[in-house]
mmCIF file of C-alpha atoms in Angstrom:
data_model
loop_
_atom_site.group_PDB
_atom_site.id
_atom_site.type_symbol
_atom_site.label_atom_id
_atom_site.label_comp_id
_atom_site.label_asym_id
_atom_site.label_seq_id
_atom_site.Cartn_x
_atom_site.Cartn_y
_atom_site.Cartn_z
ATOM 1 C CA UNK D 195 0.000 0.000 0.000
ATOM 2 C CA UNK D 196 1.283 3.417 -0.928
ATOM 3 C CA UNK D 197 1.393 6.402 1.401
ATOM 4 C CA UNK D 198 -1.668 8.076 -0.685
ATOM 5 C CA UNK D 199 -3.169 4.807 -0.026
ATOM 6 C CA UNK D 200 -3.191 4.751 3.306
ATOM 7 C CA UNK D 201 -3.822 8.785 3.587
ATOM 8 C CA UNK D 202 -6.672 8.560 1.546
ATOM 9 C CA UNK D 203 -7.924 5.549 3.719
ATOM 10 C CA UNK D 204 -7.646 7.471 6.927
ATOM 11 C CA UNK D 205 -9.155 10.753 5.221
ATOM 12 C CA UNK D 206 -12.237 8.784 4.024
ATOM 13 C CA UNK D 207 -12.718 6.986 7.624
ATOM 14 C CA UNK D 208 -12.442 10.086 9.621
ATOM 15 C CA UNK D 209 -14.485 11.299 7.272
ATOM 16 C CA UNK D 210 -17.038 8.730 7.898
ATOM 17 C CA UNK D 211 -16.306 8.882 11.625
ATOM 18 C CA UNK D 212 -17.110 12.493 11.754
ATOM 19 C CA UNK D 213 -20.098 12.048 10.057
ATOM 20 C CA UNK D 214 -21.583 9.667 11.756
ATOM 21 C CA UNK D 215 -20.875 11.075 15.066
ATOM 22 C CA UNK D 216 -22.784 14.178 14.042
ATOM 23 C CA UNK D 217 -25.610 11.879 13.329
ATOM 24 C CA UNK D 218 -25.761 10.115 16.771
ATOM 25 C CA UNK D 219 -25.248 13.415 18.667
ATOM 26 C CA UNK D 220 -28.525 14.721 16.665
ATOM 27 C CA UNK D 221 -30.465 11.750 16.909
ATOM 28 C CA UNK D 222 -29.143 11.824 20.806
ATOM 29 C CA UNK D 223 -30.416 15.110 21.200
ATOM 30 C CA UNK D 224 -33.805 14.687 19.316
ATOM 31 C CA UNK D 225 -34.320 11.381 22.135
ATOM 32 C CA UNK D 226 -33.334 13.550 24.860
ATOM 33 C CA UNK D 227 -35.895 15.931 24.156
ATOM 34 C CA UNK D 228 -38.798 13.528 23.577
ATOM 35 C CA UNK D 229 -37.846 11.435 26.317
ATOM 36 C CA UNK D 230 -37.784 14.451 28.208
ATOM 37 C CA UNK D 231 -41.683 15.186 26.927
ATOM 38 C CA UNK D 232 -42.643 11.583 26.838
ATOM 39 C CA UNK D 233 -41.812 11.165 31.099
ATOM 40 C CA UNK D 234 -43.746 14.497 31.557
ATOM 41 C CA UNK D 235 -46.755 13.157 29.745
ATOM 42 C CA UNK D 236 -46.396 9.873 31.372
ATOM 43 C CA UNK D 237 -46.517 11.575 34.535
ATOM 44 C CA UNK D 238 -49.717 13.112 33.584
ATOM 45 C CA UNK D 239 -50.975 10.428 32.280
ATOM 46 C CA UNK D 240 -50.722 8.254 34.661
ATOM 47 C CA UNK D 241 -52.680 11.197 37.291
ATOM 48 C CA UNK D 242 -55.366 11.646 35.078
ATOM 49 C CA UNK D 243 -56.437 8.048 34.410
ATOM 50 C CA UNK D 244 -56.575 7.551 38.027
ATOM 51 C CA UNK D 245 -58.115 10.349 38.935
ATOM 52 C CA UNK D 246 -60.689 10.102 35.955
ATOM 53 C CA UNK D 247 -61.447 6.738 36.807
ATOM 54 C CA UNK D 248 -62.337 7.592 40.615
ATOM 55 C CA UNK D 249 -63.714 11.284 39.796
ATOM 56 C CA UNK D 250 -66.335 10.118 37.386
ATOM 57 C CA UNK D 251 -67.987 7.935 40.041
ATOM 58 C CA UNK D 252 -68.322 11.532 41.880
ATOM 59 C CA UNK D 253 -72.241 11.465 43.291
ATOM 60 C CA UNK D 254 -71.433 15.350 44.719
ATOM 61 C CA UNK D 255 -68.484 17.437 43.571
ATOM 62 C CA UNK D 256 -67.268 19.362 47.111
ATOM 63 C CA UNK D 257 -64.446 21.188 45.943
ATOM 64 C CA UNK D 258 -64.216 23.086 43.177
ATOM 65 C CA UNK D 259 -68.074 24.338 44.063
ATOM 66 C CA UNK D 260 -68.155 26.568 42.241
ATOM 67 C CA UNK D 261 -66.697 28.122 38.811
ATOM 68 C CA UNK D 262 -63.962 29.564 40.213
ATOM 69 C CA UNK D 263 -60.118 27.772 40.225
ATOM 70 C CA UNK D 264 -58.688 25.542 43.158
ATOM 71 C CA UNK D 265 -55.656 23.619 44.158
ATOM 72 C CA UNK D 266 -57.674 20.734 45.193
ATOM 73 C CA UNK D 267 -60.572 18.194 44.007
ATOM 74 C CA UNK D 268 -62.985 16.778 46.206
ATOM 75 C CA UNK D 269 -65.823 15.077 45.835
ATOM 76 C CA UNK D 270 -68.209 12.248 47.711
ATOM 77 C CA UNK D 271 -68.377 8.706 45.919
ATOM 78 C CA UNK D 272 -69.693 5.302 47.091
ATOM 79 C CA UNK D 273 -67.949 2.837 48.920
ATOM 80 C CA UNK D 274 -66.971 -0.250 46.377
ATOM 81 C CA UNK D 275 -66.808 -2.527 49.342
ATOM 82 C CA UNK D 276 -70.438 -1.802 50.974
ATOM 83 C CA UNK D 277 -73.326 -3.544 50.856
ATOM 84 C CA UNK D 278 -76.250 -1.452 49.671
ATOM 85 C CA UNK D 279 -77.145 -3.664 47.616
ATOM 86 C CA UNK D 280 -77.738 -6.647 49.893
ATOM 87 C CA UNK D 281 -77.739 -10.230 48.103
ATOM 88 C CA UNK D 282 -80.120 -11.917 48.059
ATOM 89 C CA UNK D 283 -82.258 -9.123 47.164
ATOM 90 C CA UNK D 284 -85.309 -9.820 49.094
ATOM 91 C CA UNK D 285 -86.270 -9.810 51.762
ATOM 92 C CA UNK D 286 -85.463 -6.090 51.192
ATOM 93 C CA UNK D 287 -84.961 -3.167 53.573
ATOM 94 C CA UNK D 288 -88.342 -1.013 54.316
ATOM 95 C CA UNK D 289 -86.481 1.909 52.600
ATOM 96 C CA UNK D 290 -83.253 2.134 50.592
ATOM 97 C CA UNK D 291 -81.494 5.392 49.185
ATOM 98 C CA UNK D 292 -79.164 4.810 46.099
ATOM 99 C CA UNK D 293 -76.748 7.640 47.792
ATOM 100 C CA UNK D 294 -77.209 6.894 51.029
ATOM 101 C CA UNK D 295 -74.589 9.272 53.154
ATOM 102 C CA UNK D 296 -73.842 5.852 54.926
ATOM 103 C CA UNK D 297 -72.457 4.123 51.968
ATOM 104 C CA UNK D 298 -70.672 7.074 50.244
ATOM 105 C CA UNK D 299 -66.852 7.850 51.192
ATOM 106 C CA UNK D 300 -64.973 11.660 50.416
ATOM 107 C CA UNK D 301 -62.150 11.316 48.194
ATOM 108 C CA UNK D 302 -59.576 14.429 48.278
ATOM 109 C CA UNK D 303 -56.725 14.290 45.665
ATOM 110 C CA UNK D 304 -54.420 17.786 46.794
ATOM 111 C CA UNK D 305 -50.511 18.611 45.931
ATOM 112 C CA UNK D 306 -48.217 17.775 48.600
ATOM 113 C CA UNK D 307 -44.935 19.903 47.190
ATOM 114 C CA UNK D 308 -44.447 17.790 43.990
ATOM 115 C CA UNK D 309 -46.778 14.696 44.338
ATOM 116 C CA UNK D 310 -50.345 14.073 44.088
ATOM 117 C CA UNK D 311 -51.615 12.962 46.981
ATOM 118 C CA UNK D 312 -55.180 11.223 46.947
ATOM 119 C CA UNK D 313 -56.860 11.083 51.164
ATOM 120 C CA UNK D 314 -60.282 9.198 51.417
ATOM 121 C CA UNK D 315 -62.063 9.161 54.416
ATOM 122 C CA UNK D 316 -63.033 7.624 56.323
ATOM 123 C CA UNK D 317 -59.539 6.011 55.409
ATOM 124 C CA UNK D 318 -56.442 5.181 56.308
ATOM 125 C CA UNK D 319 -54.771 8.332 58.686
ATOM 126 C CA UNK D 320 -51.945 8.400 55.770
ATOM 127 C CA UNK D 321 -52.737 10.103 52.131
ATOM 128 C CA UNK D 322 -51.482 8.210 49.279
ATOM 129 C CA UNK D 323 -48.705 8.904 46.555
ATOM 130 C CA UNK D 324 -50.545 9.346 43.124
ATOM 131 C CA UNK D 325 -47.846 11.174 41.365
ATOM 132 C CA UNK D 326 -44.602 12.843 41.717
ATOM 133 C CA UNK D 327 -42.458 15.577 39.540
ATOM 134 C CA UNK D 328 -46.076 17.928 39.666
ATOM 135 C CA UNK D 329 -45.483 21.086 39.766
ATOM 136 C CA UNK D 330 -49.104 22.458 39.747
ATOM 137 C CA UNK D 331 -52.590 21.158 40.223
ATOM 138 C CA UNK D 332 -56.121 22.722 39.700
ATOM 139 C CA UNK D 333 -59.509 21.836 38.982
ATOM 140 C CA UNK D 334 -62.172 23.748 38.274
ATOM 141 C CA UNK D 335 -66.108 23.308 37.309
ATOM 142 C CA UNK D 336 -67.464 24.168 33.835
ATOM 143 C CA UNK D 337 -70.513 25.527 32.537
ATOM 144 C CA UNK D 338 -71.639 22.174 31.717
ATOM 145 C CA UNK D 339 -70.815 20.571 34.605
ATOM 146 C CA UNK D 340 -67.952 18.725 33.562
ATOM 147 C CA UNK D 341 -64.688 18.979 35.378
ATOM 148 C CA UNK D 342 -60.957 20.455 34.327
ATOM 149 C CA UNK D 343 -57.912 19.658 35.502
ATOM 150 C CA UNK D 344 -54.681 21.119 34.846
ATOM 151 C CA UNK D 345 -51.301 19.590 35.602
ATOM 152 C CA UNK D 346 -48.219 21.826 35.792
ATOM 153 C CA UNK D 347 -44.958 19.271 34.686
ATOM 154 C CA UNK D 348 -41.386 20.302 34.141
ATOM 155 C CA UNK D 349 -40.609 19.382 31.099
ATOM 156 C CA UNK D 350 -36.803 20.377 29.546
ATOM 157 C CA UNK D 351 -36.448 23.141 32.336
ATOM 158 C CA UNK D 352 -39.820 24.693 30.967
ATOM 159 C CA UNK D 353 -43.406 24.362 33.195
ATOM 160 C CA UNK D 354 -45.765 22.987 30.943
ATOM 161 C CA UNK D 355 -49.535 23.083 31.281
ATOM 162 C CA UNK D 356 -51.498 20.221 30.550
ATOM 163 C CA UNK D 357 -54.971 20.076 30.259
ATOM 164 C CA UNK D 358 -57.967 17.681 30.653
ATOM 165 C CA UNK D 359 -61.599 17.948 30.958
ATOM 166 C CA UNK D 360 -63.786 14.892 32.527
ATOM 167 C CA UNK D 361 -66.915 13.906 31.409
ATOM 168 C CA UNK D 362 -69.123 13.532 34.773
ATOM 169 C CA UNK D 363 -71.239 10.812 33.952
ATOM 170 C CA UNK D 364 -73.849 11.052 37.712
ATOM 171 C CA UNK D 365 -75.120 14.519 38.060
ATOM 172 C CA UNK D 366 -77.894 14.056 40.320
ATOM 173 C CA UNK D 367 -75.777 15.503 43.164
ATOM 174 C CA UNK D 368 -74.438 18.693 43.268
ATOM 175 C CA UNK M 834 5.113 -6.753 -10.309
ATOM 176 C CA UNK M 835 3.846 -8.206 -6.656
ATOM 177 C CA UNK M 836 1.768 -11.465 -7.012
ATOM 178 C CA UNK M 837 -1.008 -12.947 -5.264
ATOM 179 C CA UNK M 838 -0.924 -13.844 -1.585
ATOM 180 C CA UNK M 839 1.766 -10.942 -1.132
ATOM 181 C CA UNK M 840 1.750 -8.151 1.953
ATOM 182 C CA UNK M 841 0.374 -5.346 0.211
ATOM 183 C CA UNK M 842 -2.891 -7.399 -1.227
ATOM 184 C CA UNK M 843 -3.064 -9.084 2.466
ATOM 185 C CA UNK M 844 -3.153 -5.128 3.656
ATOM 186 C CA UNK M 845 -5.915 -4.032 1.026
ATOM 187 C CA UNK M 846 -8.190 -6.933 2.126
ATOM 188 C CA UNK M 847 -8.093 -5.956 5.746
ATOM 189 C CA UNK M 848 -9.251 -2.321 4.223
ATOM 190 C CA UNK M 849 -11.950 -4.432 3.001
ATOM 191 C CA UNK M 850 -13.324 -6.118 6.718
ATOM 192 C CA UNK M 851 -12.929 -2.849 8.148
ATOM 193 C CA UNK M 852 -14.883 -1.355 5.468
ATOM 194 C CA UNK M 853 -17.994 -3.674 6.175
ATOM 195 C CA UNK M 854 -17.585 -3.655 10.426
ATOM 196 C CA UNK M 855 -18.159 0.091 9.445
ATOM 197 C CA UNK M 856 -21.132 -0.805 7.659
ATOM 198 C CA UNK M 857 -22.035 -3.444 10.308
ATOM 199 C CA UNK M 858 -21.861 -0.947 12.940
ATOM 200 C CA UNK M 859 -24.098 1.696 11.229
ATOM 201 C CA UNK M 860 -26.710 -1.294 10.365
ATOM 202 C CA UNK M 861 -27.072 -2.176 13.655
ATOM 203 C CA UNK M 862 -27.059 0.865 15.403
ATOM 204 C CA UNK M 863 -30.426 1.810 12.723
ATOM 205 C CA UNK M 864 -32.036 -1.390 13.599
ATOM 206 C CA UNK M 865 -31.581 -0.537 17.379
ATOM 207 C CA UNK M 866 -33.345 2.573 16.835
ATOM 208 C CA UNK M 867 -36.250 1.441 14.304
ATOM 209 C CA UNK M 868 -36.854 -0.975 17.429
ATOM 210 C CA UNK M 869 -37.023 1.695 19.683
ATOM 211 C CA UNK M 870 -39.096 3.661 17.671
ATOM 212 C CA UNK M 871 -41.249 0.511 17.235
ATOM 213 C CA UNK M 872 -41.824 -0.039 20.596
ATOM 214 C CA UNK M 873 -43.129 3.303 20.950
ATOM 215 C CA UNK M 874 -45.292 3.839 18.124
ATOM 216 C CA UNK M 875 -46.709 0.519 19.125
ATOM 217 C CA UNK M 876 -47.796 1.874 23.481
ATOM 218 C CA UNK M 877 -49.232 5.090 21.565
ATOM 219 C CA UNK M 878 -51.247 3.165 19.364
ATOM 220 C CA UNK M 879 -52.688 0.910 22.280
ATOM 221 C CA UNK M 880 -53.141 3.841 23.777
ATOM 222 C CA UNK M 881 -55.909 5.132 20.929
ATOM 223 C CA UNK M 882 -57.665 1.736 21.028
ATOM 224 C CA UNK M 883 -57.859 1.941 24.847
ATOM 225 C CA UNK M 884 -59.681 5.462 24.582
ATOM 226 C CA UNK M 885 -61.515 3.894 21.416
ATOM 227 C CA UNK M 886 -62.596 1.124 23.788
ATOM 228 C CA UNK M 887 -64.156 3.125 26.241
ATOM 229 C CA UNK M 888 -65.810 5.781 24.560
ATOM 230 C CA UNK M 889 -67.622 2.520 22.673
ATOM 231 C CA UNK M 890 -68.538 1.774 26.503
ATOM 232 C CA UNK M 891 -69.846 5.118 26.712
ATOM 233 C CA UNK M 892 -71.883 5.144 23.987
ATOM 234 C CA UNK M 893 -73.562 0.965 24.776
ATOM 235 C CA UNK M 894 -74.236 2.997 28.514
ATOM 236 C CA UNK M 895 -75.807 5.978 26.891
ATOM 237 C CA UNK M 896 -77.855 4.009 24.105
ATOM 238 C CA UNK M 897 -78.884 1.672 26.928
ATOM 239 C CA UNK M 898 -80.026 4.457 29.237
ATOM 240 C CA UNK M 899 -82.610 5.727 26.424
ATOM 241 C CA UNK M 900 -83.836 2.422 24.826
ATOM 242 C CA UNK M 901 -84.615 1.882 28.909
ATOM 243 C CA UNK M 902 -86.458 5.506 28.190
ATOM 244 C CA UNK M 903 -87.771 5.116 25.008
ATOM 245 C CA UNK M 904 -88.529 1.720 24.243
ATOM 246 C CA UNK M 905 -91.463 -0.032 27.132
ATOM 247 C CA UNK M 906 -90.564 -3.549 25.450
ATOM 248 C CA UNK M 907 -86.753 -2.951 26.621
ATOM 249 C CA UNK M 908 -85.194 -5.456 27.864
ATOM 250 C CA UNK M 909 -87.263 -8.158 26.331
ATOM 251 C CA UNK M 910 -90.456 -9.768 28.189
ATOM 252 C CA UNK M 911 -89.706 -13.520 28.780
ATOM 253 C CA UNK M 912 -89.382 -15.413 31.777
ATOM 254 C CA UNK M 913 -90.119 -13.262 34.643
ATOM 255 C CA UNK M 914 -87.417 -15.359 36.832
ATOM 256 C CA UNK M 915 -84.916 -13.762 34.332
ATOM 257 C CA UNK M 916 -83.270 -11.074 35.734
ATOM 258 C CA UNK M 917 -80.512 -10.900 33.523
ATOM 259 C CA UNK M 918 -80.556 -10.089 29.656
ATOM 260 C CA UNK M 919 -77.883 -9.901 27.363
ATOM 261 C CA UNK M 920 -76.943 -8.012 23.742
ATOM 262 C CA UNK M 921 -74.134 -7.419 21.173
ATOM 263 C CA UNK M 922 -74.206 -4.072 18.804
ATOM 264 C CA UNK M 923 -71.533 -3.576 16.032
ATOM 265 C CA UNK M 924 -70.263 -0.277 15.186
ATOM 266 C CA UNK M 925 -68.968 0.734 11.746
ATOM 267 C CA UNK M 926 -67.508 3.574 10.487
ATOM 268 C CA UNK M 927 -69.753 6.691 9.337
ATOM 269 C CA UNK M 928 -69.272 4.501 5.437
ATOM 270 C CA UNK M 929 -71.058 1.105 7.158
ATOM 271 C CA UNK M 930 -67.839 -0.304 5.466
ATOM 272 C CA UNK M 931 -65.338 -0.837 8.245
ATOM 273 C CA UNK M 932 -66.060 -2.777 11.508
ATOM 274 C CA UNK M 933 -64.952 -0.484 13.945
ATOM 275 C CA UNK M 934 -65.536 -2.449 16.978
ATOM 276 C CA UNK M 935 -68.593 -3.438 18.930
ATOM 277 C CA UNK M 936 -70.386 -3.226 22.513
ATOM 278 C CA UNK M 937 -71.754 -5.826 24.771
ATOM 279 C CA UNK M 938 -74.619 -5.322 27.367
ATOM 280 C CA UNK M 939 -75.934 -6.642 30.463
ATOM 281 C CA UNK M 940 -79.324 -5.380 31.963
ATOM 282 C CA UNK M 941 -79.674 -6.620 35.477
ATOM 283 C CA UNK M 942 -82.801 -6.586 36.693
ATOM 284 C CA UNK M 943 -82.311 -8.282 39.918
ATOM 285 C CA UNK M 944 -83.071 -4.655 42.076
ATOM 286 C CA UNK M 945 -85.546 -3.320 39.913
ATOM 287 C CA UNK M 946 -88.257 -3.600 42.786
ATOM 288 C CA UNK M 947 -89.489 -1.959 45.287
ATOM 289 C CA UNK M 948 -87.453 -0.247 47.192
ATOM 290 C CA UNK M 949 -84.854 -0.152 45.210
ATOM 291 C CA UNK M 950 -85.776 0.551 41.642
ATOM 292 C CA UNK M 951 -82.221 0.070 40.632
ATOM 293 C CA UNK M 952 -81.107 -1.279 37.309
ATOM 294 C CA UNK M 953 -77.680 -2.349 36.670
ATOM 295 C CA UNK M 954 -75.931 -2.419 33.070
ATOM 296 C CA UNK M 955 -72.685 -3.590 32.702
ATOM 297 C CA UNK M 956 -70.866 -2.471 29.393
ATOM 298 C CA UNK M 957 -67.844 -3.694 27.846
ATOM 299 C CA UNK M 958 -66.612 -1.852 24.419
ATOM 300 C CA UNK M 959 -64.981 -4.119 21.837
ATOM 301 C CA UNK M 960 -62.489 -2.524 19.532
ATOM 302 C CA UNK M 961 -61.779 -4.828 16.185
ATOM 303 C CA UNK M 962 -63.258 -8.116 15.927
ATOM 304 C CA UNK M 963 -65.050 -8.936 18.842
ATOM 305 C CA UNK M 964 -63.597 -12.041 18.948
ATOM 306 C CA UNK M 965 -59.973 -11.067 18.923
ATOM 307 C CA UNK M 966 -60.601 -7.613 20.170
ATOM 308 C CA UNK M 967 -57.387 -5.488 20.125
ATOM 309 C CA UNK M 968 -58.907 -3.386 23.194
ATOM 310 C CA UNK M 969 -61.693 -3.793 25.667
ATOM 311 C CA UNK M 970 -62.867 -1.338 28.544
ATOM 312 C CA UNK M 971 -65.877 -2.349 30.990
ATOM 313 C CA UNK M 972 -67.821 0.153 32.292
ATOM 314 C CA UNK M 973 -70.913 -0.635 35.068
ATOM 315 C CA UNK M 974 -73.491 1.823 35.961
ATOM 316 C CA UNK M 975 -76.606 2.031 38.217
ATOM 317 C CA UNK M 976 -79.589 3.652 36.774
ATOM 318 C CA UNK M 977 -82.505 4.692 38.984
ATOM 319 C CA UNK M 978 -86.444 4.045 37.984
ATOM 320 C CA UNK M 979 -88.169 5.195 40.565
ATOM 321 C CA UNK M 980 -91.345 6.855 38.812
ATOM 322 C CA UNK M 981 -91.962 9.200 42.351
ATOM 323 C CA UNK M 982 -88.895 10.113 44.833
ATOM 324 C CA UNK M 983 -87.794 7.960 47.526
ATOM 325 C CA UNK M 984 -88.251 10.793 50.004
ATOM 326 C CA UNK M 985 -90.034 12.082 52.053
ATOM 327 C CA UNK M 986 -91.494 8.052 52.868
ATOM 328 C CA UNK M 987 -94.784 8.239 51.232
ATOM 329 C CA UNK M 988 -94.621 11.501 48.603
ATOM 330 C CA UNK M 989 -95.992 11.503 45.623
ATOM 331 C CA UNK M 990 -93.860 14.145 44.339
ATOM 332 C CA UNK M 991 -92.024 12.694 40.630
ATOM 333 C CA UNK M 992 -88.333 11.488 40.921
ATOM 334 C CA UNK M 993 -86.005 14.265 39.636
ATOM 335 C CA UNK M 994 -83.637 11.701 38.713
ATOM 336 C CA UNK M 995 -85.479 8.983 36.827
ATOM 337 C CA UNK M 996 -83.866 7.373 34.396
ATOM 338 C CA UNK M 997 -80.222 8.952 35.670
ATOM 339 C CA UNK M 998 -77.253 7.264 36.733
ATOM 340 C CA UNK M 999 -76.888 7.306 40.614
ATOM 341 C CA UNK M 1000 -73.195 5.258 40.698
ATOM 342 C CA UNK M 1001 -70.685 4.480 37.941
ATOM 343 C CA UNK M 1002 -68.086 2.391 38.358
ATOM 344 C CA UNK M 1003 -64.917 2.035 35.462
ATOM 345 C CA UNK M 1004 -64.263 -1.612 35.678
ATOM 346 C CA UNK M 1005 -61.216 -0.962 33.813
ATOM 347 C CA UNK M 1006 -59.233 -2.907 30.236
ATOM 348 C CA UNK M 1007 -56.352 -2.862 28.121
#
């Protein structure tokens, strides 16, 4: 092999070495930032299906009450584990109230610094982790009764707003 | 004049294998990512049938509620033992050509007496063929029938919330 061999070799290959680590530091920065996006929407993903999933069994919305904006949602639900509905059916109670106060429990889902706490009572004493890396939380009631939430995540040193409104499927309460 | 088997044509053929582990390298490293990318394209489309799933829930629970309204021979009369009763409705796309997925029903009946007036549906949406479905979401409300309201004992005063849904409960899917 002659020297322009071999410089020509290592021209082309650093060549192609330069060029290809170009590419990997773009596509590296490209994943970066959609990883970075991805574990903020994860994050608020994973709130709002759990909080959907409990808040549309809501039989009276406590907190927001009205239209206005706050850091908190409450509401009363009924118990999964009681039994109204006694089996066998019959012989059946003199009088029976689908909502009965007795068989309905108060979920509160609030922001604890960063996480999403979620406190039912009557409960355990101790509120329970929903979410972490929040950092904001609101709900608030709309015209047609439906409910919006808003998570706050940082995503790529930036706050970004997310939000999400939930069909209320009971309305009989307030 | 060098001939075959020589140094310098042993020197050019290792050009050669270095030449393709270059190209080996860059192969793989693509098929990595593609993967990657795979993976991902594959959890966000799971997550459209999952949200396909249960708004076809949604709508079984809402075309239940008013056939329940609407139609006096709803559920079926047959056996007045049977409590339960069952059905299947296909959806297709706004073209009738394309099978977008389907709903299942179950009216129970078994509280739909005094003093209950209670009726239970249980909802499952289908998305694809309902017997491979790629997604499914169950969905289980309680509807309440009573013509007059449950209280004060003895009113005659009408029910504001006949024919609404007093509990919902997301059974959950995939």
């Amino acid at each position: 092999m002659s020297l322009a061999e071999v410089l020509t070799t290592f021209v082309l290959v650093s060549l192609l070495f330069g060029l290809m680590a170009g590419i990997a530091r773009e596509v590296n920065s490209i994943l970066r930032h959609s990883e970075g996006s991805d574990a903020g929407q994860q994050v608020v993903q994973n709130a709002l299906a759990r909080i959907r999933a409990e808040s549309q069994q809501a039989t009276a919305l406590i907190a927001p009450s009205g239209t206005g904006v706050v850091n908190e949602l409450t509401f009363d639900r009924i118990a999964p584990t009681t039994a109204r509905l006694p089996q066998p059916a019959f012989p059946a109670p003199p009088s029976w109230e689908p909502q009965a106060a007795a068989d309905t429990v108060r979920v509160r889902f609030f922001l604890n610094g960063s996480e999403l706490h979620r406190q039912v009572v009557p409960g355990p004493a101790n509120s329970q982790r929903v979410a972490s890396s929040l950092s904001g939380f609101t709900a608030r009631r709309l015209a047609n009764g439906n409910l919006e939430l808003v998570f706050s995540v940082l995503e790529e040193n930036r706050v970004v707003a997310r939000r999400a409104e939930i069909f209320r499927l009971v309305r009989t309460g307030p | 004049m060098r001939g075959p088997g020589t140094p310098a044509r042993r020197l050019r053929g290792s050009v050669l294998i270095l030449v393709l582990v270059l190209i080996s390298l860059v192969f793989v490293l693509g098929i990595v990512f593609l993967a990657y990318r795979a993976t991902q394209y594959k959890a966000a489309r799971q997550s459209t049938l999952a949200v396909q799933a249960r708004q076809l829930a949604w709508v079984g629970l809402e075309q239940t509620r008013v056939k329940l309204m609407k139609d006096l021979n709803f559920p079926l009369s047959g056996d007045e033992d049977q409590l339960l009763f069952g059905l299947t409705e296909n959806v297709y796309s706004l073209d009738g050509s394309d099978l977008v997925g389907s709903y299942r029903v179950v009216v129970d009946s078994t509280y739909s007496q005094e003093p209950y007036f209670l009726i239970r549906l249980t909802v499952t949406g289908l998305v694809g063929p309902p017997d491979r479905p790629l997604a499914r979401r169950t969905l289980s409300a309680e509807l309440d029938m009573a013509t007059v309201a449950r209280t004060p004992i003895g009113t005659s005063n009408p029910n504001p919330n006949l024919f609404q849904f007093v509990n919902f409960t997301d059974e959950g899917g995939y």
